[in-house]
Coordinates of C-alpha atoms and ligand atoms in Angstrom, one line a residue:
M1 CA 0.0 0.0 0.0
T2 CA 2.6 2.5 1.0
E3 CA 4.6 1.3 -2.0
L4 CA 1.8 2.5 -4.3
H5 CA 1.6 5.7 -2.4
N6 CA 5.4 6.2 -3.0
F7 CA 4.6 5.4 -6.7
I8 CA 2.0 8.2 -6.7
D9 CA 4.5 10.7 -5.2
G10 CA 6.9 10.2 -8.1
L11 CA 4.3 9.8 -10.8
P12 CA 4.5 12.7 -13.4
K13 CA 1.0 14.1 -13.8
A14 CA -1.1 17.0 -15.0
E15 CA -3.8 18.8 -12.9
L16 CA -6.8 19.9 -14.9
H17 CA -9.3 21.1 -12.3
L18 CA -8.0 23.6 -9.9
H19 CA -9.5 26.9 -8.8
I20 CA -6.6 29.3 -8.0
E21 CA -8.9 31.0 -5.4
G22 CA -9.4 27.6 -3.8
T23 CA -5.6 27.3 -3.1
L24 CA -5.8 30.2 -0.5
E25 CA -4.4 28.6 2.6
P26 CA -5.5 30.0 5.9
D27 CA -2.0 31.3 6.8
M28 CA -1.9 33.2 3.5
M29 CA -5.4 34.5 4.1
F30 CA -4.3 36.0 7.3
A31 CA -1.1 37.4 5.9
L32 CA -3.0 39.1 3.0
A33 CA -5.7 40.3 5.3
E34 CA -3.1 42.1 7.4
R35 CA -1.2 43.4 4.3
N36 CA -4.4 44.8 2.8
R37 CA -6.1 45.8 6.1
V38 CA -9.1 43.5 5.4
V39 CA -11.1 42.4 8.5
L40 CA -11.7 38.7 8.6
P41 CA -14.5 37.1 10.7
Y42 CA -11.9 34.7 12.2
A43 CA -9.5 35.1 15.1
S44 CA -7.0 32.4 14.1
V45 CA -6.0 29.8 11.6
E46 CA -7.6 27.2 13.8
E47 CA -10.9 29.1 13.7
V48 CA -10.8 29.2 9.9
Q49 CA -10.1 25.4 9.7
A50 CA -13.0 24.8 12.1
A51 CA -15.3 26.7 9.8
Y52 CA -14.4 24.3 6.9
S53 CA -17.2 21.9 7.4
F54 CA -19.7 21.8 4.6
S55 CA -23.1 20.1 3.9
N56 CA -23.3 21.1 0.2
L57 CA -21.6 23.2 -2.5
Q58 CA -23.3 26.5 -1.6
E59 CA -22.0 26.4 2.0
F60 CA -18.5 26.0 0.7
L61 CA -18.9 28.8 -2.0
N62 CA -20.0 31.3 0.7
L63 CA -16.7 30.8 2.5
Y64 CA -14.7 30.6 -0.8
Y65 CA -16.0 34.0 -1.9
Q66 CA -15.5 35.5 1.5
G67 CA -11.9 34.3 1.6
A68 CA -11.2 35.7 -1.9
Q69 CA -11.9 39.2 -0.5
V70 CA -8.3 39.4 0.9
L71 CA -7.0 39.3 -2.8
I72 CA -6.6 42.9 -3.8
T73 CA -3.3 43.7 -5.6
E74 CA -1.5 42.1 -8.6
Q75 CA 1.2 41.0 -6.1
D76 CA -1.5 39.1 -4.1
F77 CA -2.6 37.1 -7.2
Y78 CA 1.0 36.5 -8.0
D79 CA 1.9 35.2 -4.5
L80 CA -1.2 33.0 -4.4
T81 CA -0.3 31.5 -7.8
V82 CA 3.4 31.0 -7.1
A83 CA 2.5 29.2 -3.8
Y84 CA 0.1 26.8 -5.7
L85 CA 2.6 26.1 -8.5
K86 CA 5.4 25.3 -6.0
R87 CA 3.0 23.0 -4.0
A88 CA 1.8 21.3 -7.2
R89 CA 5.4 20.8 -8.5
A90 CA 6.2 19.0 -5.2
D91 CA 3.5 16.5 -6.1
N92 CA 5.2 16.0 -9.5
V93 CA 2.6 18.0 -11.4
I94 CA 4.5 18.9 -14.5
H95 CA 1.6 20.7 -16.3
T96 CA -1.5 22.4 -14.8
E97 CA -4.6 24.1 -16.2
I98 CA -5.7 26.7 -13.7
F99 CA -9.3 28.1 -13.3
F100 CA -9.8 31.6 -12.2
D101 CA -13.0 33.5 -11.3
P102 CA -12.5 37.1 -12.3
Q103 CA -16.1 38.0 -11.6
A104 CA -15.5 37.2 -7.9
H105 CA -13.0 40.1 -8.0
T106 CA -14.4 42.6 -10.4
V107 CA -17.7 42.7 -8.4
R108 CA -15.6 43.9 -5.5
G109 CA -14.0 46.7 -7.6
I110 CA -10.8 44.9 -8.5
N111 CA -9.6 45.4 -12.0
F112 CA -9.7 42.4 -14.4
D113 CA -6.1 43.3 -15.5
T114 CA -4.9 43.2 -11.9
V115 CA -6.1 39.6 -11.5
V116 CA -5.0 38.2 -14.8
N117 CA -1.6 39.9 -14.9
G118 CA -0.7 38.7 -11.4
I119 CA -1.6 35.1 -12.2
A120 CA 0.0 35.1 -15.6
R121 CA 3.3 36.5 -14.3
A122 CA 3.5 33.7 -11.7
M123 CA 2.8 31.1 -14.4
D124 CA 5.6 32.5 -16.6
D125 CA 8.1 32.6 -13.7
A126 CA 7.2 29.1 -12.5
E127 CA 7.7 27.7 -16.0
R128 CA 11.2 29.2 -16.1
D129 CA 12.1 28.5 -12.4
L130 CA 10.3 25.3 -11.5
G131 CA 9.8 23.5 -14.9
I132 CA 6.0 23.4 -14.6
S133 CA 4.0 24.5 -17.6
S134 CA 0.5 25.9 -17.1
E135 CA -2.5 27.3 -18.9
L136 CA -5.3 29.6 -17.7
I137 CA -9.1 28.9 -18.0
L138 CA -11.5 31.7 -17.2
C139 CA -14.7 30.5 -15.4
F140 CA -18.0 32.4 -15.6
L141 CA -19.9 32.4 -12.3
R142 CA -23.2 30.6 -13.2
H143 CA -25.2 32.3 -10.4
L144 CA -24.7 35.6 -12.3
S145 CA -26.4 36.5 -15.6
E146 CA -25.3 35.7 -19.1
E147 CA -25.1 39.4 -19.7
E148 CA -22.5 39.7 -17.0
A149 CA -20.6 36.7 -18.5
L150 CA -20.7 38.4 -21.9
E151 CA -19.3 41.6 -20.4
T152 CA -16.5 39.6 -18.8
F153 CA -15.8 37.8 -22.1
S154 CA -15.3 41.0 -23.9
I155 CA -12.8 42.3 -21.4
A156 CA -11.0 38.9 -21.5
L157 CA -10.5 39.2 -25.2
R158 CA -8.0 42.0 -24.5
H159 CA -5.9 39.3 -22.8
R160 CA -6.6 36.5 -25.2
E161 CA -3.0 35.4 -25.4
K162 CA -3.0 34.5 -21.7
I163 CA -6.2 32.5 -21.8
I164 CA -6.7 29.0 -23.3
G165 CA -10.3 28.5 -22.6
F166 CA -13.5 29.2 -20.7
G167 CA -15.4 27.3 -18.0
L168 CA -18.5 27.5 -15.9
D169 CA -18.5 27.2 -12.1
S170 CA -20.2 28.3 -8.9
S171 CA -23.8 27.3 -7.8
E172 CA -24.9 24.5 -10.2
K173 CA -28.5 23.8 -9.2
G174 CA -30.9 26.1 -10.9
H175 CA -28.2 27.5 -13.3
P176 CA -28.1 25.0 -16.2
P177 CA -25.5 25.3 -19.0
A178 CA -28.3 26.4 -21.3
K179 CA -28.3 29.8 -19.5
F180 CA -24.8 30.5 -21.0
Q181 CA -25.2 29.1 -24.6
Q182 CA -24.6 32.4 -26.3
V183 CA -21.3 33.3 -24.5
F184 CA -19.8 29.9 -25.0
S185 CA -20.8 29.9 -28.6
L186 CA -18.8 33.1 -29.1
A187 CA -15.9 31.7 -27.2
K188 CA -15.9 28.5 -29.3
D189 CA -16.0 30.7 -32.5
E190 CA -13.0 32.6 -31.3
G191 CA -11.1 29.3 -31.0
F192 CA -11.1 28.9 -27.2
R193 CA -11.4 25.5 -25.4
I194 CA -14.6 25.0 -23.4
V195 CA -15.2 23.2 -20.1
A196 CA -18.0 23.3 -17.6
H197 CA -18.8 22.0 -14.2
A198 CA -21.7 19.6 -14.7
G199 CA -23.2 16.7 -12.7
E200 CA -21.5 17.7 -9.5
E201 CA -24.8 18.5 -7.7
G202 CA -26.8 19.0 -10.9
P203 CA -28.7 16.2 -12.8
P204 CA -27.5 14.2 -15.9
D205 CA -29.5 16.6 -18.1
Y206 CA -26.9 19.4 -17.2
V207 CA -24.2 17.1 -18.5
F208 CA -26.1 16.6 -21.8
E209 CA -26.5 20.4 -22.0
A210 CA -22.8 20.9 -21.5
L211 CA -22.1 18.5 -24.4
D212 CA -24.9 19.6 -26.8
L213 CA -25.3 23.3 -26.1
L214 CA -21.8 24.4 -24.8
K215 CA -19.9 21.9 -26.9
V216 CA -17.4 21.2 -24.1
D217 CA -14.0 19.7 -24.5
R218 CA -14.1 18.3 -21.0
I219 CA -16.7 17.9 -18.2
D220 CA -15.6 19.1 -14.7
H221 CA -16.8 16.5 -12.1
G222 CA -19.5 14.6 -14.1
N223 CA -20.3 12.3 -11.1
R224 CA -24.0 12.3 -11.7
A225 CA -23.6 11.3 -15.4
L226 CA -23.4 7.8 -14.0
E227 CA -27.2 7.9 -13.3
D228 CA -27.9 7.7 -17.1
A229 CA -26.8 4.7 -19.1
A230 CA -27.1 6.4 -22.5
L231 CA -24.9 9.3 -21.2
I232 CA -22.3 6.8 -19.9
E233 CA -22.2 5.2 -23.3
R234 CA -21.8 8.6 -25.0
L235 CA -19.0 9.8 -22.7
A236 CA -17.2 6.5 -23.4
H237 CA -17.7 6.6 -27.1
E238 CA -16.6 10.3 -27.4
A239 CA -13.7 9.7 -25.0
M240 CA -14.9 12.8 -23.2
P241 CA -12.5 13.6 -20.3
L242 CA -14.0 14.0 -16.8
T243 CA -12.0 16.0 -14.2
V244 CA -12.9 14.2 -11.0
C245 CA -12.1 15.6 -7.6
P246 CA -12.6 13.0 -4.8
L247 CA -11.7 15.0 -1.7
S248 CA -13.9 17.8 -2.9
N249 CA -16.8 15.4 -3.4
L250 CA -16.4 14.1 0.1
S251 CA -16.1 17.6 1.7
L252 CA -19.2 18.8 -0.2
A253 CA -21.3 15.6 0.5
V254 CA -21.5 14.8 -3.2
V255 CA -20.4 11.3 -2.0
K256 CA -21.0 10.0 1.5
D257 CA -18.0 7.7 1.6
L258 CA -14.9 7.5 -0.7
A259 CA -15.4 3.7 -0.9
D260 CA -18.6 4.5 -2.9
H261 CA -16.9 7.1 -5.1
P262 CA -18.0 6.8 -8.8
L263 CA -14.4 6.7 -10.0
R264 CA -14.5 2.9 -9.8
R265 CA -17.5 2.8 -12.1
M266 CA -16.1 5.4 -14.4
L267 CA -12.9 3.4 -14.9
D268 CA -14.9 0.2 -15.3
A269 CA -17.1 1.9 -18.0
G270 CA -14.0 3.0 -19.9
L271 CA -14.5 6.7 -19.2
M272 CA -11.5 9.1 -19.5
A273 CA -11.3 10.1 -15.8
T274 CA -8.6 12.3 -14.4
L275 CA -7.9 13.1 -10.7
N276 CA -7.6 16.6 -9.4
S277 CA -7.8 18.7 -6.2
D278 CA -10.5 21.4 -7.1
D279 CA -10.0 23.7 -4.0
P280 CA -7.2 22.0 -2.0
A281 CA -7.0 24.7 0.7
Y282 CA -10.6 24.0 1.6
F283 CA -10.9 20.3 1.0
G284 CA -7.8 19.0 2.8
G285 CA -5.5 17.8 0.1
Y286 CA -3.5 18.6 -3.0
V287 CA -3.5 16.3 -6.0
N288 CA -1.4 13.4 -4.7
Q289 CA -3.7 13.2 -1.6
N290 CA -6.6 12.7 -4.0
Y291 CA -4.7 9.9 -5.8
K292 CA -3.8 8.3 -2.5
A293 CA -7.3 8.6 -1.0
M294 CA -8.7 6.9 -4.2
Q295 CA -6.0 4.2 -4.2
S296 CA -6.8 3.3 -0.6
A297 CA -10.6 3.5 -0.9
L298 CA -11.0 1.7 -4.3
N299 CA -7.9 -0.5 -4.2
L300 CA -6.5 1.2 -7.4
T301 CA -3.8 -0.8 -9.0
R302 CA -0.5 0.5 -10.3
D303 CA -1.8 0.2 -13.9
E304 CA -4.9 2.2 -13.0
L305 CA -2.9 4.9 -11.4
A306 CA -0.7 5.1 -14.4
L307 CA -3.8 5.3 -16.6
L308 CA -5.1 8.2 -14.6
A309 CA -1.8 10.1 -15.1
R310 CA -1.8 9.2 -18.8
N311 CA -5.4 10.5 -19.1
S312 CA -4.3 13.8 -17.4
F313 CA -1.9 14.5 -20.2
E314 CA -4.2 13.2 -22.9
A315 CA -7.1 15.4 -21.7
S316 CA -4.9 18.5 -21.4
F317 CA -5.0 21.4 -23.8
I318 CA -1.2 21.4 -24.6
S319 CA 0.2 21.1 -28.1
E320 CA 0.7 17.6 -29.5
G321 CA 4.5 18.2 -29.3
R322 CA 4.5 19.0 -25.7
K323 CA 2.0 16.2 -24.9
A324 CA 4.4 13.7 -26.5
K325 CA 7.2 15.0 -24.3
L326 CA 5.2 14.8 -21.1
M327 CA 3.9 11.3 -22.1
A328 CA 7.6 10.3 -22.6
R329 CA 8.4 11.5 -19.1
L330 CA 5.6 9.3 -17.8
D331 CA 6.8 6.3 -19.8
G332 CA 10.3 6.9 -18.5
Y333 CA 9.0 6.9 -14.9
L334 CA 7.0 3.7 -15.4
A335 CA 10.0 1.9 -16.9
Q336 CA 12.1 2.5 -13.8
A337 CA 9.6 2.8 -10.9
Ligands
LIG401 N1 -15.9 27.0 -7.5 C1 -14.8 26.6 -6.9 N2 -14.9 25.3 -6.7 C2 -16.1 24.9 -7.2 C3 -16.8 23.6 -7.3 N3 -16.3 22.5 -6.9 N4 -18.0 23.6 -7.9 C4 -18.5 24.7 -8.4 N5 -17.9 25.9 -8.3 C5 -16.7 26.0 -7.7
LIG402 ZN1 -14.3 23.0 -9.4

């Protein structure tokens, strides 16, 4: 068992579902609150951690948006992103595709440029200094209107060289993909990649909508797709990647017990699942802890772990040339580990 956990530690992998605002660790939250003179409703790091007990997605999101209020300057976004990239690199993440929620900041009067410039500068520095490549995916907040998403999209076009794709996150129930058909159609026409959270709390119909109306390249989560046999068959047939986040699912009561996690059924059905950390500062683990938790709960074999890492590169938005290089690093590891 520990042998397979050591194998996970060294396994080269990509992370494809990671909200940068969800990497805000309590100690950084306090440091930035002090730096920016923001008053937090907590007295200590322990009090913050005690507050991280959620019954559903919305309870988490309330604290996630509250925490994000300490992020004010470009340097704050830079520091947050550098800290994540270092932590990810320590887990042998050699490529990562980072979500950011600019509307969580622009609604507070923070400039879009401040957010994206801080994150992008950290990504450039980490590629040079740590050897981790990364891409940026802008997520629209689905509890806001499509009009607001369209406004954000038009601002984002000024930074198109920094952004590889667009996604959809925040409160899923009551905010189906259909609500955002127009903005995703514009993004697709402009050549961007498309992803959407679907089937985390929402029904299988939302996964169908993400496929048919938004024309996604990946589904984020997708757990509830397993409730529909025709959908499972379609996801398998299209080799549609799913970015699965087990510790998130446990924290948000999407699954009651990791032993019942749908990853087992996804793999058995031949779906292209990947493992990711979602919001690691809130859910108690970075990507390797997600691999290890699933290995222990589902008895994943070495071959299954290797497949999950292979899927992470296959489902990424990197060029075929870089993909071949990263796959070769994985093959090199498997040959000697
Ligand atoms: N924003 C940050 N994490 C999220 C999640 N797991 N689901 C929906 N929106 C999110
Ligand atoms: Zn997410």
